[in-house]
Every structure is written in structure tokens, then in C-alpha cells.
mmCIF file with all atom_site columns, C-alpha atoms in Angstrom:
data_model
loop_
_atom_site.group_PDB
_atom_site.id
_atom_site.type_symbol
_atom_site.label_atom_id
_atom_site.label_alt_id
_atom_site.label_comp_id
_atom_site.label_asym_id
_atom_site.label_entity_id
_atom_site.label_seq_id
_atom_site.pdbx_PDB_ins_code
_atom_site.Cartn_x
_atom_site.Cartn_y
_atom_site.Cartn_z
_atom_site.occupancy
_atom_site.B_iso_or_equiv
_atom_site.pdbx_formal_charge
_atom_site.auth_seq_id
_atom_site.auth_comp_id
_atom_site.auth_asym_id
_atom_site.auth_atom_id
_atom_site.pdbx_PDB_model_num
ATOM 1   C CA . UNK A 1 1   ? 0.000   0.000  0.000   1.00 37.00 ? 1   UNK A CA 1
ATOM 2   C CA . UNK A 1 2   ? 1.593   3.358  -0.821  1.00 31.00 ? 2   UNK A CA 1
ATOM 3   C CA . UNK A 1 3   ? 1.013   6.353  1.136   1.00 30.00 ? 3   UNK A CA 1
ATOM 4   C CA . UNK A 1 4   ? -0.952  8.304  -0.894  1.00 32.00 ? 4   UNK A CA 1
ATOM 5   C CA . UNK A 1 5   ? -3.241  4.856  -0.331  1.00 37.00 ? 5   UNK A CA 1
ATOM 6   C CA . UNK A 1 6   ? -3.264  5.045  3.419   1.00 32.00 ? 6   UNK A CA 1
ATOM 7   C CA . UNK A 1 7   ? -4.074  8.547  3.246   1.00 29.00 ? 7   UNK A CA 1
ATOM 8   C CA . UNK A 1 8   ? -6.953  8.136  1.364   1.00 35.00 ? 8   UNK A CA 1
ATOM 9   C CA . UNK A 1 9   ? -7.950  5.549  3.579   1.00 37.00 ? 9   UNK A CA 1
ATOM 10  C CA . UNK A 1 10  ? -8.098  7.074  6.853   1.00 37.00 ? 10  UNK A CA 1
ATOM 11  C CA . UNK A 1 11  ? -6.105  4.494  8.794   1.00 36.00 ? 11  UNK A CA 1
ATOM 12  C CA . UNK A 1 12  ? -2.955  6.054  8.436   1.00 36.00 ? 12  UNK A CA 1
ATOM 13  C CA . UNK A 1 13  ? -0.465  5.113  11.651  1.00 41.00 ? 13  UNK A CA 1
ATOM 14  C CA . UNK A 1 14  ? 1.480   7.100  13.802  1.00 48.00 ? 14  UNK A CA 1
ATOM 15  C CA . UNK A 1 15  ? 4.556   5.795  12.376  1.00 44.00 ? 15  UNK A CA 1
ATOM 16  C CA . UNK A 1 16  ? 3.181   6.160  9.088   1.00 37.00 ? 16  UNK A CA 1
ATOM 17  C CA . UNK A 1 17  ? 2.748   10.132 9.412   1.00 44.00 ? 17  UNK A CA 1
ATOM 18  C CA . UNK A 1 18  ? 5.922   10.146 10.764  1.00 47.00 ? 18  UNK A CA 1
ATOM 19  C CA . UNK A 1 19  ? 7.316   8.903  7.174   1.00 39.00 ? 19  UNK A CA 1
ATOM 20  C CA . UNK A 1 20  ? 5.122   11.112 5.378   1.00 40.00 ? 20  UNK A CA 1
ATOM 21  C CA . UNK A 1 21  ? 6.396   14.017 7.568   1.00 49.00 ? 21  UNK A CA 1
ATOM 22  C CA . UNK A 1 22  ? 10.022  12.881 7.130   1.00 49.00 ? 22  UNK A CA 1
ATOM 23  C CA . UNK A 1 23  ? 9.055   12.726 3.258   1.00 44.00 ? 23  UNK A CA 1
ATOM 24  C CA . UNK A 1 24  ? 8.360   16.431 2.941   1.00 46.00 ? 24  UNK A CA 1
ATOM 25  C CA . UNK A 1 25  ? 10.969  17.555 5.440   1.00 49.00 ? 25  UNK A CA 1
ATOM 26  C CA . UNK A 1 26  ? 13.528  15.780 2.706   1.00 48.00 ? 26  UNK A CA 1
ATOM 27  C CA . UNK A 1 27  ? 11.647  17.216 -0.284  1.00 46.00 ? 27  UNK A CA 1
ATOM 28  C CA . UNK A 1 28  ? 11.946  20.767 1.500   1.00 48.00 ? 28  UNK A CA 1
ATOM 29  C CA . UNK A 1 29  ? 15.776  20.458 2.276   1.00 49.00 ? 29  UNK A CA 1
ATOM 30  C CA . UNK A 1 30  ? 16.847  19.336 -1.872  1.00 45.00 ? 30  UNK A CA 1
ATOM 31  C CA . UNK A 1 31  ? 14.934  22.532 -2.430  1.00 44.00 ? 31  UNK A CA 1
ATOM 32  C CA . UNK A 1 32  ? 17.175  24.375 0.039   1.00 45.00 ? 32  UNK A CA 1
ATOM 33  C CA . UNK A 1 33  ? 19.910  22.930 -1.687  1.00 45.00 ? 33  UNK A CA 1
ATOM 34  C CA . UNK A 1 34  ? 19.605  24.433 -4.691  1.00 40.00 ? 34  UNK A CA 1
ATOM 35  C CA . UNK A 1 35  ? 19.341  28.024 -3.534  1.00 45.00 ? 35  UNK A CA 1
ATOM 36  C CA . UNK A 1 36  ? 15.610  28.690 -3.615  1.00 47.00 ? 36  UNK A CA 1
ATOM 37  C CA . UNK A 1 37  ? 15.419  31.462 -0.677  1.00 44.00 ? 37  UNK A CA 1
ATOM 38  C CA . UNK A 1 38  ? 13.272  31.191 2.609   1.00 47.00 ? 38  UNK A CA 1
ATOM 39  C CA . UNK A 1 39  ? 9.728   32.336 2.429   1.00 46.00 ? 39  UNK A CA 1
ATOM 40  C CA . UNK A 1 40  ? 9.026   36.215 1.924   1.00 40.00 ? 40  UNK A CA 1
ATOM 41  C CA . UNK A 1 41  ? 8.832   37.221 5.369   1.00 35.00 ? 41  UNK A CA 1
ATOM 42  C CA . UNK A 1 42  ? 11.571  35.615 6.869   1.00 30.00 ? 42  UNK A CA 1
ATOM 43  C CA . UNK A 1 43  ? 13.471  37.610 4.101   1.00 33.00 ? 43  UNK A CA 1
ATOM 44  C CA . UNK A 1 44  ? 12.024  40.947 4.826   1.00 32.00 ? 44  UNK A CA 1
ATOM 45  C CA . UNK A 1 45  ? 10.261  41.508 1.641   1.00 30.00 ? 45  UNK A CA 1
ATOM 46  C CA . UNK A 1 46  ? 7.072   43.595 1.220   1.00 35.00 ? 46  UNK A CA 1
ATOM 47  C CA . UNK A 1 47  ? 4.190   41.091 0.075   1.00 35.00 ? 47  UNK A CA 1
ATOM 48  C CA . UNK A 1 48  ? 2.230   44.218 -0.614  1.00 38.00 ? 48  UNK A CA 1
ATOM 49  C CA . UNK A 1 49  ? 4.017   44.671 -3.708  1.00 36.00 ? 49  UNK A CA 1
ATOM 50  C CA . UNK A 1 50  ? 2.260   42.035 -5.321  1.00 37.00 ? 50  UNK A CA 1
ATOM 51  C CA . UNK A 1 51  ? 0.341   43.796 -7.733  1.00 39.00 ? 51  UNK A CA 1
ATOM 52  C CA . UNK A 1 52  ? -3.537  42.838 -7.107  1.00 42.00 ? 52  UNK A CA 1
ATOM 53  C CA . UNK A 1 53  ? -2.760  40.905 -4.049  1.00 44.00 ? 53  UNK A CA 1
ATOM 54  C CA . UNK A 1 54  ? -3.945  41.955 -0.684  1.00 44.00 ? 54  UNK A CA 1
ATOM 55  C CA . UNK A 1 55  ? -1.273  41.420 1.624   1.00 38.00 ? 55  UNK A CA 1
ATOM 56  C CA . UNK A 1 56  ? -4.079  41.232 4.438   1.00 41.00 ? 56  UNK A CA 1
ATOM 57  C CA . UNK A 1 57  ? -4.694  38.094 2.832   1.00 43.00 ? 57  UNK A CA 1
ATOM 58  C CA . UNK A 1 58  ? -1.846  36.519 3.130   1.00 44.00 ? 58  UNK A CA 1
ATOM 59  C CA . UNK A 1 59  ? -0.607  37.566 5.944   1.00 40.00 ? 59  UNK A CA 1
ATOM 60  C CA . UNK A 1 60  ? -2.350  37.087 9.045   1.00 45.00 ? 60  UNK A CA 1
ATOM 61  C CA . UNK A 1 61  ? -2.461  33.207 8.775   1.00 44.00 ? 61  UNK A CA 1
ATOM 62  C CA . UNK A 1 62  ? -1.338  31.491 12.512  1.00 40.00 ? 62  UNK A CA 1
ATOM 63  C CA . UNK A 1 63  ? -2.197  34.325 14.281  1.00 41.00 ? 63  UNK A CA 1
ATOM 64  C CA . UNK A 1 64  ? -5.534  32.857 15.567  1.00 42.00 ? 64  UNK A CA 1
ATOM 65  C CA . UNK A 1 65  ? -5.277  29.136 14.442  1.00 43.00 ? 65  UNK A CA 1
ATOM 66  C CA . UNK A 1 66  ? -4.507  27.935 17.959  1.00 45.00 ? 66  UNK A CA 1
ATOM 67  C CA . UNK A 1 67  ? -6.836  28.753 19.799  1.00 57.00 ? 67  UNK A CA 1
ATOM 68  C CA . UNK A 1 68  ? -10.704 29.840 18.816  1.00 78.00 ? 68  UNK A CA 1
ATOM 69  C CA . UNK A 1 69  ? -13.629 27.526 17.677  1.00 88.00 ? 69  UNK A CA 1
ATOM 70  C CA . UNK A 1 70  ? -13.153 26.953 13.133  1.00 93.00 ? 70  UNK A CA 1
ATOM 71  C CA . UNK A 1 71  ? -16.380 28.678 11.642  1.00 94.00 ? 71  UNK A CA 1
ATOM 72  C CA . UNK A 1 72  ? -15.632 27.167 8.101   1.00 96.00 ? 72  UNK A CA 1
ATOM 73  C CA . UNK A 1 73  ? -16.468 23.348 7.908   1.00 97.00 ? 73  UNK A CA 1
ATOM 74  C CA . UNK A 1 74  ? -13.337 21.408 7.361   1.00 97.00 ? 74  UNK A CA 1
ATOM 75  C CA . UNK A 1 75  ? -15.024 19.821 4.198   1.00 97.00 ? 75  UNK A CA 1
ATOM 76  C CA . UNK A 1 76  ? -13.988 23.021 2.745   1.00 97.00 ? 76  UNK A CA 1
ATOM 77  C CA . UNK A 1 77  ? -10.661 23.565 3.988   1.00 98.00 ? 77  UNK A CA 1
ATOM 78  C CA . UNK A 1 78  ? -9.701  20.582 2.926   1.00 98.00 ? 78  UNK A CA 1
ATOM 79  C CA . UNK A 1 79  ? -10.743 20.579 -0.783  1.00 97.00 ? 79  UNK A CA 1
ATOM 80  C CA . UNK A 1 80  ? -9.745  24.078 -0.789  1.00 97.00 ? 80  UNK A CA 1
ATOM 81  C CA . UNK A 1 81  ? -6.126  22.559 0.229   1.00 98.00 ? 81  UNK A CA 1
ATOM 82  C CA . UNK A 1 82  ? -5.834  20.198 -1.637  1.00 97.00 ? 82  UNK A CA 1
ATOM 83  C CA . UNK A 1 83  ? -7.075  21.784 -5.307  1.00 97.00 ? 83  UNK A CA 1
ATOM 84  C CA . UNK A 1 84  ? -4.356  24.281 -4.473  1.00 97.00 ? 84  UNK A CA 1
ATOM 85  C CA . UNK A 1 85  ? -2.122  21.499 -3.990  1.00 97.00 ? 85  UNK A CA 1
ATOM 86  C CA . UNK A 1 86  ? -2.607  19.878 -6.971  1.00 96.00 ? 86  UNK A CA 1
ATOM 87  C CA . UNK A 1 87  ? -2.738  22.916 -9.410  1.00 94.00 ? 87  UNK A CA 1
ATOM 88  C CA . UNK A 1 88  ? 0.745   23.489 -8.156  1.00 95.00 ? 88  UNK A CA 1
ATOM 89  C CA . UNK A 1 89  ? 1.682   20.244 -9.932  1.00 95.00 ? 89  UNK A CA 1
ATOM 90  C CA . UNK A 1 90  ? -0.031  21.244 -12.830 1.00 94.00 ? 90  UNK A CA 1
ATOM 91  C CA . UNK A 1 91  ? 1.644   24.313 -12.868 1.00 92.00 ? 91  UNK A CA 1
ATOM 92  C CA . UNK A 1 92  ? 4.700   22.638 -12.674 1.00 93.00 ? 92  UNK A CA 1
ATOM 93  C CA . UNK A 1 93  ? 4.406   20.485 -15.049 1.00 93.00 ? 93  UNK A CA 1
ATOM 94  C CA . UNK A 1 94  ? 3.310   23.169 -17.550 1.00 91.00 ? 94  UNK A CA 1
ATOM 95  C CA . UNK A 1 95  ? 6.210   25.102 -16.217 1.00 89.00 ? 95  UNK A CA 1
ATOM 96  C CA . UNK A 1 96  ? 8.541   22.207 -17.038 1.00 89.00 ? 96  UNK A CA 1
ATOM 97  C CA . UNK A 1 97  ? 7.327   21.181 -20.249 1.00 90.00 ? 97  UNK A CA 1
ATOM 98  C CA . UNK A 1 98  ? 6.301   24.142 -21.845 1.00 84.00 ? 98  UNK A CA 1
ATOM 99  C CA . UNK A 1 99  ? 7.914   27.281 -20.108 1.00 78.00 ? 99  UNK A CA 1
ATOM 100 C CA . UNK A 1 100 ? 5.711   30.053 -18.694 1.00 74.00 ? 100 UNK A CA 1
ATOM 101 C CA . UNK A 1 101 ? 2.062   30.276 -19.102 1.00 76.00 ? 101 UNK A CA 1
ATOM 102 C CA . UNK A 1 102 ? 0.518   33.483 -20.377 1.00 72.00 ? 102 UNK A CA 1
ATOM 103 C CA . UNK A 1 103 ? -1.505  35.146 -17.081 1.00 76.00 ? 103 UNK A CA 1
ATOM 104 C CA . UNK A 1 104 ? 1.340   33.178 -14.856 1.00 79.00 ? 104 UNK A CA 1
ATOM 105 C CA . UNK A 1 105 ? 1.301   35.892 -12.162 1.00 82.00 ? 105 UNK A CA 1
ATOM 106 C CA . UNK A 1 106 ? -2.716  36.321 -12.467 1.00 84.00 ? 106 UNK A CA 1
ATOM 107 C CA . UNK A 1 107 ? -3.376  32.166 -12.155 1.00 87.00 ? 107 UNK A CA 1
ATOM 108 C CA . UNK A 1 108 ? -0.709  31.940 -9.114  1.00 90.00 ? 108 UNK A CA 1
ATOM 109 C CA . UNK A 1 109 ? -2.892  34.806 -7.292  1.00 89.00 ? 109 UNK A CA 1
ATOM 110 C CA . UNK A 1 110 ? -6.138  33.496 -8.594  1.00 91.00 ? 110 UNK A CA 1
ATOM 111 C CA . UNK A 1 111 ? -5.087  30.092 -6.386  1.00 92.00 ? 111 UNK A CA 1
ATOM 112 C CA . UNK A 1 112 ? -4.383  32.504 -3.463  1.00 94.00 ? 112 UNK A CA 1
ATOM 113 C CA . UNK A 1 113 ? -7.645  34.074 -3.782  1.00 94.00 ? 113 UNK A CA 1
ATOM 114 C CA . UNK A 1 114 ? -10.084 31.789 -5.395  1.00 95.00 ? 114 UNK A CA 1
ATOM 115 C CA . UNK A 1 115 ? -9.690  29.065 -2.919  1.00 96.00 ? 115 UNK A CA 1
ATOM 116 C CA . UNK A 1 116 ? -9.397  31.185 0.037   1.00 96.00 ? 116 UNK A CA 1
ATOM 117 C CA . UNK A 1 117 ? -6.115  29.897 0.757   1.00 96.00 ? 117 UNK A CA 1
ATOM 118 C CA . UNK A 1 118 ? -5.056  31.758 3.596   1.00 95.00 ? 118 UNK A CA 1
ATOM 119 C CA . UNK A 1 119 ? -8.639  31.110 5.766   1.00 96.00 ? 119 UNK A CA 1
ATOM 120 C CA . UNK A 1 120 ? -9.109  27.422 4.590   1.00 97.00 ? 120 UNK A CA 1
ATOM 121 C CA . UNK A 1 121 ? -5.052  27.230 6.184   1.00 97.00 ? 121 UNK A CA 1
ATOM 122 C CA . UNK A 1 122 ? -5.947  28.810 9.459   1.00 95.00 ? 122 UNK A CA 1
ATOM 123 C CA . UNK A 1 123 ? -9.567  27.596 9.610   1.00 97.00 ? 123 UNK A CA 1
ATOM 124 C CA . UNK A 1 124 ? -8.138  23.712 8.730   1.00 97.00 ? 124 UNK A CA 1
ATOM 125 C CA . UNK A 1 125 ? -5.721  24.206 11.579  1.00 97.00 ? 125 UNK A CA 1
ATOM 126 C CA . UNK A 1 126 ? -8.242  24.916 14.261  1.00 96.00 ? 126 UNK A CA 1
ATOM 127 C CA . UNK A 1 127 ? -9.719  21.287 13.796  1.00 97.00 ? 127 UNK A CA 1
ATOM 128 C CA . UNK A 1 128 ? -6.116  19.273 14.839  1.00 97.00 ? 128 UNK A CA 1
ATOM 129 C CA . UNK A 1 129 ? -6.191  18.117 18.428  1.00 94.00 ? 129 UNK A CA 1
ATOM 130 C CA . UNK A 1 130 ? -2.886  18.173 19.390  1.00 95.00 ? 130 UNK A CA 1
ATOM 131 C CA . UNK A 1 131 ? -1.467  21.841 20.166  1.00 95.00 ? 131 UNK A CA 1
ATOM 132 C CA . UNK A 1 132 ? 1.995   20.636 18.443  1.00 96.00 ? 132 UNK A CA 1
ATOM 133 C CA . UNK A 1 133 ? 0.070   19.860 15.259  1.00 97.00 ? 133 UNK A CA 1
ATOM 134 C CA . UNK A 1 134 ? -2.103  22.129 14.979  1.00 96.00 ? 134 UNK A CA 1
ATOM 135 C CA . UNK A 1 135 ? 1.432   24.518 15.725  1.00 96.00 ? 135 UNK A CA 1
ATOM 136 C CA . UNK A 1 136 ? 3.238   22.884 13.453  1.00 97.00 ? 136 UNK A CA 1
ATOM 137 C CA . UNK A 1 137 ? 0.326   22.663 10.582  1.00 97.00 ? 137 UNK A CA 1
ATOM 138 C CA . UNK A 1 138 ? -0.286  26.427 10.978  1.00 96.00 ? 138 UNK A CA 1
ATOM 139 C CA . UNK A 1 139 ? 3.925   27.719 10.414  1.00 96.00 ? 139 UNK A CA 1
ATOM 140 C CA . UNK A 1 140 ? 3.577   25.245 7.008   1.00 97.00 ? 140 UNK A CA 1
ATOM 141 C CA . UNK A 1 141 ? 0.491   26.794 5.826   1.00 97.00 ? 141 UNK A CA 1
ATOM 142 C CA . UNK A 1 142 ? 2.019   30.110 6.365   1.00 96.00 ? 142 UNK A CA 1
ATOM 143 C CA . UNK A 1 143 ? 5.277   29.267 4.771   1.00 96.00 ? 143 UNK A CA 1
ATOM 144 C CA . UNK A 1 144 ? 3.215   27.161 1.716   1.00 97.00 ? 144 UNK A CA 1
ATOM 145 C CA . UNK A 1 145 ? 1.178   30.393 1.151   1.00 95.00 ? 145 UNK A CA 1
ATOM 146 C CA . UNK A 1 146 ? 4.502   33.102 1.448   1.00 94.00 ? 146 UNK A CA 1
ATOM 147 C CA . UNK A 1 147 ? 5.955   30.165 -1.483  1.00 94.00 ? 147 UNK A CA 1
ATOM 148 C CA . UNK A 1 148 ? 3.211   30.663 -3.255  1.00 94.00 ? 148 UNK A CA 1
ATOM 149 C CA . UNK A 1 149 ? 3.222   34.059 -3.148  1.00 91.00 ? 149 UNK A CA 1
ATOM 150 C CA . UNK A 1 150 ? 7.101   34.806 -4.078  1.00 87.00 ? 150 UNK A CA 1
ATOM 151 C CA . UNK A 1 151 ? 6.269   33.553 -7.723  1.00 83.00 ? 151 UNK A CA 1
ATOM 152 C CA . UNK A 1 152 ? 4.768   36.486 -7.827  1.00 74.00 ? 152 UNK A CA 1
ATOM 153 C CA . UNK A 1 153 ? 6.671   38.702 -6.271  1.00 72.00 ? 153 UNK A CA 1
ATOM 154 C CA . UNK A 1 154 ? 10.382  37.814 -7.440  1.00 67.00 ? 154 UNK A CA 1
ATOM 155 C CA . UNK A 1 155 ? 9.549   37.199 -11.283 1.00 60.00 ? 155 UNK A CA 1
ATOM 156 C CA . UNK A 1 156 ? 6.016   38.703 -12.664 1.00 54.00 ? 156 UNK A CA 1
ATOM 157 C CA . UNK A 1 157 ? 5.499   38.137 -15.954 1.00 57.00 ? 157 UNK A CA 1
ATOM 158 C CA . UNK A 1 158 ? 6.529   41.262 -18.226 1.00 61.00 ? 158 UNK A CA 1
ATOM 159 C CA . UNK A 1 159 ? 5.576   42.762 -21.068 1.00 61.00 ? 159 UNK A CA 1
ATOM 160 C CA . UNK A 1 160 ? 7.365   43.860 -23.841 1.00 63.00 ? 160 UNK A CA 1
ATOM 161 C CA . UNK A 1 161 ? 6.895   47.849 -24.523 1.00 66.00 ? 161 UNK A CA 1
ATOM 162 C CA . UNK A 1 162 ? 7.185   47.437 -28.103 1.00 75.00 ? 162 UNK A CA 1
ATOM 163 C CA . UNK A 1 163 ? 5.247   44.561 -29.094 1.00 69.00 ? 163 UNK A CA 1
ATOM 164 C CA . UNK A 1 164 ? 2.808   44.230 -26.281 1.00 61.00 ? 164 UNK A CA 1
ATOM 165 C CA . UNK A 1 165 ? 3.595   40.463 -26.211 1.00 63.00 ? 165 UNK A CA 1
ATOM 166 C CA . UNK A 1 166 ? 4.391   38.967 -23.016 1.00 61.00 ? 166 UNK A CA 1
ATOM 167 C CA . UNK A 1 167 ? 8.052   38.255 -22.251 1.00 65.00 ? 167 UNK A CA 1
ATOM 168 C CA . UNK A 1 168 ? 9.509   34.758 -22.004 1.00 70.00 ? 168 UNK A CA 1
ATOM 169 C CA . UNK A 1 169 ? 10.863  33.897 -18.213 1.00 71.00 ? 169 UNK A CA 1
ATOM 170 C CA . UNK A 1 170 ? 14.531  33.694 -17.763 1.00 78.00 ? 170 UNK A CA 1
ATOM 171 C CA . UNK A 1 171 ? 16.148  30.013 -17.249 1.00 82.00 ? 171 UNK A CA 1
ATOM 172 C CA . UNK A 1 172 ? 16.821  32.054 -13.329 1.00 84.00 ? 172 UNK A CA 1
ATOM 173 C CA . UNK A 1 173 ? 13.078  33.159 -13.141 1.00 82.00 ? 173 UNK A CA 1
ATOM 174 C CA . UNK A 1 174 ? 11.658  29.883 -14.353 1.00 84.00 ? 174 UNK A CA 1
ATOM 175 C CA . UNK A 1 175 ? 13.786  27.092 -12.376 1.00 88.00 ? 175 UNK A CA 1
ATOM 176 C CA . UNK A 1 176 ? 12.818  29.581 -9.019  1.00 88.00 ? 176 UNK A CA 1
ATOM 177 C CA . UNK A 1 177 ? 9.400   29.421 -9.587  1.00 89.00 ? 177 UNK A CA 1
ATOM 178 C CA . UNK A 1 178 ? 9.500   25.662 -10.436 1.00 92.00 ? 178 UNK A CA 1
ATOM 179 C CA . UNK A 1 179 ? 11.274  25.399 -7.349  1.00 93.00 ? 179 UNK A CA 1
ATOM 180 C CA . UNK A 1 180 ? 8.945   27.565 -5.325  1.00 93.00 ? 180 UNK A CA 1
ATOM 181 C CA . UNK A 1 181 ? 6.020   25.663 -6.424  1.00 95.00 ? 181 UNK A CA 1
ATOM 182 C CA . UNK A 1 182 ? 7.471   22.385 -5.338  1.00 96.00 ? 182 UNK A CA 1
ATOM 183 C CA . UNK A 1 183 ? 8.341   23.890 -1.879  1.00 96.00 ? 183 UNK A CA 1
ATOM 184 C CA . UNK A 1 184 ? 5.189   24.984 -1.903  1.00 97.00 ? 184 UNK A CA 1
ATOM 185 C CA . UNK A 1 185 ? 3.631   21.754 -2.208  1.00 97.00 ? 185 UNK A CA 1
ATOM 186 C CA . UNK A 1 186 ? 5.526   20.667 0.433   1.00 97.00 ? 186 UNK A CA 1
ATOM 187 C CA . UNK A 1 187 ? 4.627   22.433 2.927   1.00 98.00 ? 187 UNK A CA 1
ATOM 188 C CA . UNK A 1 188 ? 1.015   21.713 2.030   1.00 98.00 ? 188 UNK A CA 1
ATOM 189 C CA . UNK A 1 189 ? 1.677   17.961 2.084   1.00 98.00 ? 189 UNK A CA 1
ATOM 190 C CA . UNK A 1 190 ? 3.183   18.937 5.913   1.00 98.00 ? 190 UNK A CA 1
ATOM 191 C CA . UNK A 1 191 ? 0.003   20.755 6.501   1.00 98.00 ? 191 UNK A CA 1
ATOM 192 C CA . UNK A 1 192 ? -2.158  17.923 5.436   1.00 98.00 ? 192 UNK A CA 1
ATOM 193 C CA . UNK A 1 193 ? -0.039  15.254 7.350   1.00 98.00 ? 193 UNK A CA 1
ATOM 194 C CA . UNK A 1 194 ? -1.275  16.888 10.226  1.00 97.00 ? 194 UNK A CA 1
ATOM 195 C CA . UNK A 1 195 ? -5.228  17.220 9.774   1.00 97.00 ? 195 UNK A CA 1
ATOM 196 C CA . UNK A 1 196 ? -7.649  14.142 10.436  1.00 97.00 ? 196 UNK A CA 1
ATOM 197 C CA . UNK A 1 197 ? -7.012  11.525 7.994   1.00 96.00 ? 197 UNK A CA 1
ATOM 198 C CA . UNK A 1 198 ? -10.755 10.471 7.610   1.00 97.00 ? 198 UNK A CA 1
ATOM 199 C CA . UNK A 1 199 ? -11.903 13.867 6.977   1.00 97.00 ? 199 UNK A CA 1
ATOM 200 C CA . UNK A 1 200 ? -8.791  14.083 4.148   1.00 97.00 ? 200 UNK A CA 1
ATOM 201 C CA . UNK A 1 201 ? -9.528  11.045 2.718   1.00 97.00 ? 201 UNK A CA 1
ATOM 202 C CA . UNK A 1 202 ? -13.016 12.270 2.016   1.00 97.00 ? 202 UNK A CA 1
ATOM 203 C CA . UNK A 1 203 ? -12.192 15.447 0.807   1.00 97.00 ? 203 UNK A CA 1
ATOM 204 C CA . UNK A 1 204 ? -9.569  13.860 -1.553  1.00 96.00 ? 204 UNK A CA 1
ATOM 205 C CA . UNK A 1 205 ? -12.174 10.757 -2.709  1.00 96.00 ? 205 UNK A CA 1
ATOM 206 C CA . UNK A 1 206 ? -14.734 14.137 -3.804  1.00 96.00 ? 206 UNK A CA 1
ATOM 207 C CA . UNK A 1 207 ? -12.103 15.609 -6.034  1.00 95.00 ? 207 UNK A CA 1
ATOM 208 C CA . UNK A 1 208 ? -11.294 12.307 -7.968  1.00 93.00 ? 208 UNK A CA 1
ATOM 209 C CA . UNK A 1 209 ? -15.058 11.325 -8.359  1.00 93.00 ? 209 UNK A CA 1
ATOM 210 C CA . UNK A 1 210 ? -15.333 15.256 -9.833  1.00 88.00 ? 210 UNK A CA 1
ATOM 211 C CA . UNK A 1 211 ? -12.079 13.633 -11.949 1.00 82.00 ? 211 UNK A CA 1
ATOM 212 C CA . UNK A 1 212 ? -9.677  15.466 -10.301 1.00 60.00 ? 212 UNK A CA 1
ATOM 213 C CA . UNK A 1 213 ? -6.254  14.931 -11.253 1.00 63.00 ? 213 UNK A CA 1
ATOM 214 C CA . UNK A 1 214 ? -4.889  14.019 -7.301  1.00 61.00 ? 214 UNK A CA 1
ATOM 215 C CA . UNK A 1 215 ? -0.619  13.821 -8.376  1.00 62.00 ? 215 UNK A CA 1
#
């Protein structure tokens, strides 16, 4: 059984999350190791000059999640989550194969907004148990979302003045937000490591019956 199948069926162990945590830790430190920088805060940069993005969005997540009853159902955390989580991939992969998307900077903040990233983060949080979890789960979320956010920040999508066409990324801009998308992911599968299993096996078993692509 692979892990992605214990996930999805709600009887993951102990030792098993342990793994899975380990997993993403390691995924998290080969990113490190190829230079992509901390998340935007820890580096002192302005998230407010994101273009269209309101940094009181993004940047309030943790501050409550410990303590205070959730007023979104965790139904929708969770699918919020994980859709985020898995356009990332696709993003990649599009990334990867095909260079930049046209709109790159508008579909990364559309994910930010649309799905309500930052609340479904701090709302998910507030249904984990454990104190250290729920800790733990919120400082990922934050760091997924300020991952999320840099490929905005660090390399939006120009245009040329002369043409009107949009520029190509650099090799630099493209391999950092490849890079940022895959730490970003990371620290979602961290997040998600930490929720109730039965509640994210449900949430992921609605997105592949809506066919769902669930890499």
C-alpha cells in the first residue's frame, strides 16, 4: 500500500505520518539545496508589492489558528487545500514542459484568492487536536502560502513595450518558480499530514469522483 493509499484511507499510523512528515521535510531540504530562498517574510520583503494581491490576505495566517472555535467546515478547507495542492503540480508540469504560461502571475494569485487559501489554512488548523500539530500545521500553511506568493513577487510576468507580447521567463526566473512551487507543495503535504485523515480522505475521494487529477 503506498502512502498516498493510506491517506486516502483514513487508517494512516502514527509511524506512518511520521514517514510522510520525514518525506516532505527531505523534499523541503533538496529545495534548500539548490538556492531557492526562505519564504518572503523571513526575508524581509514587502508582500504588498504584489500587484492585485492583498497582503491582508496573506498575511495574518497562525495568528488565531490555535486557539478559537473553526467557523468554516473542514469539508472546505480541505478541498480548498488540496485543489491548491494539486494545481501546483499542474503548474509545474506546464512550467517544465512548456515554459511560462501566459496570465502566470494572475493564475498563481487566482489560487491565493479563489480558494481562500489563507482562511481554509488557518480555519483547517483549528480542527487538529494536538497543540503541536495544529502549531506545526499552521507555520507550514504560512510558509506554503509566502511560497506561493514569491512567484509572484520575485519574477512577474513582463511585457514587452514594443510589441505588447508577453516576455519569455529567464532560465533564473523559471527554475525559481518551479522550485517555489514544489516547496510549496511541500509544505502543504506537511500541513495535510497533520489534519484528520478520515476527513482528508473524504475530501480527496470528492475531487477524484469530480475527476480530479490528485498527483
Amino acid at each position: 500500500m503506498t502512502a498516498r493509499d493510506e491517506l486516502g484511507s483514513g487508517s494512516i499510523s502514527s509511524s506512518r505520518r511520521g514517514f510522510l512528515e520525514g518525506g516532505a521535510v527531505a523534499l523541503l531540504a533538496s529545495v534548500a539545496a539548490i538556492g531557492l530562498p526562505e519564504p518572503s517574510v523571513a526575508k524581509g520583503i514587502d508582500l504588498s508589492e504584489v500587484k492585485g494581491l492583498d497582503v491582508s490576505e496573506v498575511m495574518h495566517l497562525g495568528a488565531g489558528s490555535s486557539g478559537g472555535k473553526a467557523t468554516k467546515p473542514l469539508r472546505d478547507c480541505l478541498l480548498n487545500v488540496e485543489r491548491v495542492r494539486i494545481s501546483t503540480k499542474q503548474l509545474e508540469d506546464t512550467l517544465t514542459n512548456d515554459g511560462a504560461p501566459p496570465g502566470l502571475t494572475g493564475l498563481v494569485k487566482g489560487l491565493i484568492k479563489n480558494y481562500k487559501l489563507d482562511e481554509s489554512l488557518q480555519q483547517g488548523a483549528k480542527y487538529i487536536e494536538s497543540s503541536g500539530d495544529r502549531n506545526a500545521a499552521a507555520s507550514a500553511g504560512r510558509e506554503a502560502l509566502e511560497y506561493l506568493a514569491q512567484t509572484a513577487e520575485y519574477f512577474p510576468v513582463e511585457v514587452d513595450d514594443r510589441t505588447g507580447a508577453t516576455k519569455k521567463l529567464s532560465s533564473e526566473a523559471l527554475e525559481f518558480t518551479v522550485n517555489a512551487l514544489i516547496a510549496t507543495r511541500a509544505k502543504l503535504d506537511l500541513f495535510l499530514s497533520k489534519v484528520p485523515s478520515d476527513a482528508l480522505a473524504e475530501a480527496r475521494a470528492e475531487i477524484k469522483s469530480e475527476g480530479g487529477d490528485q498527483s
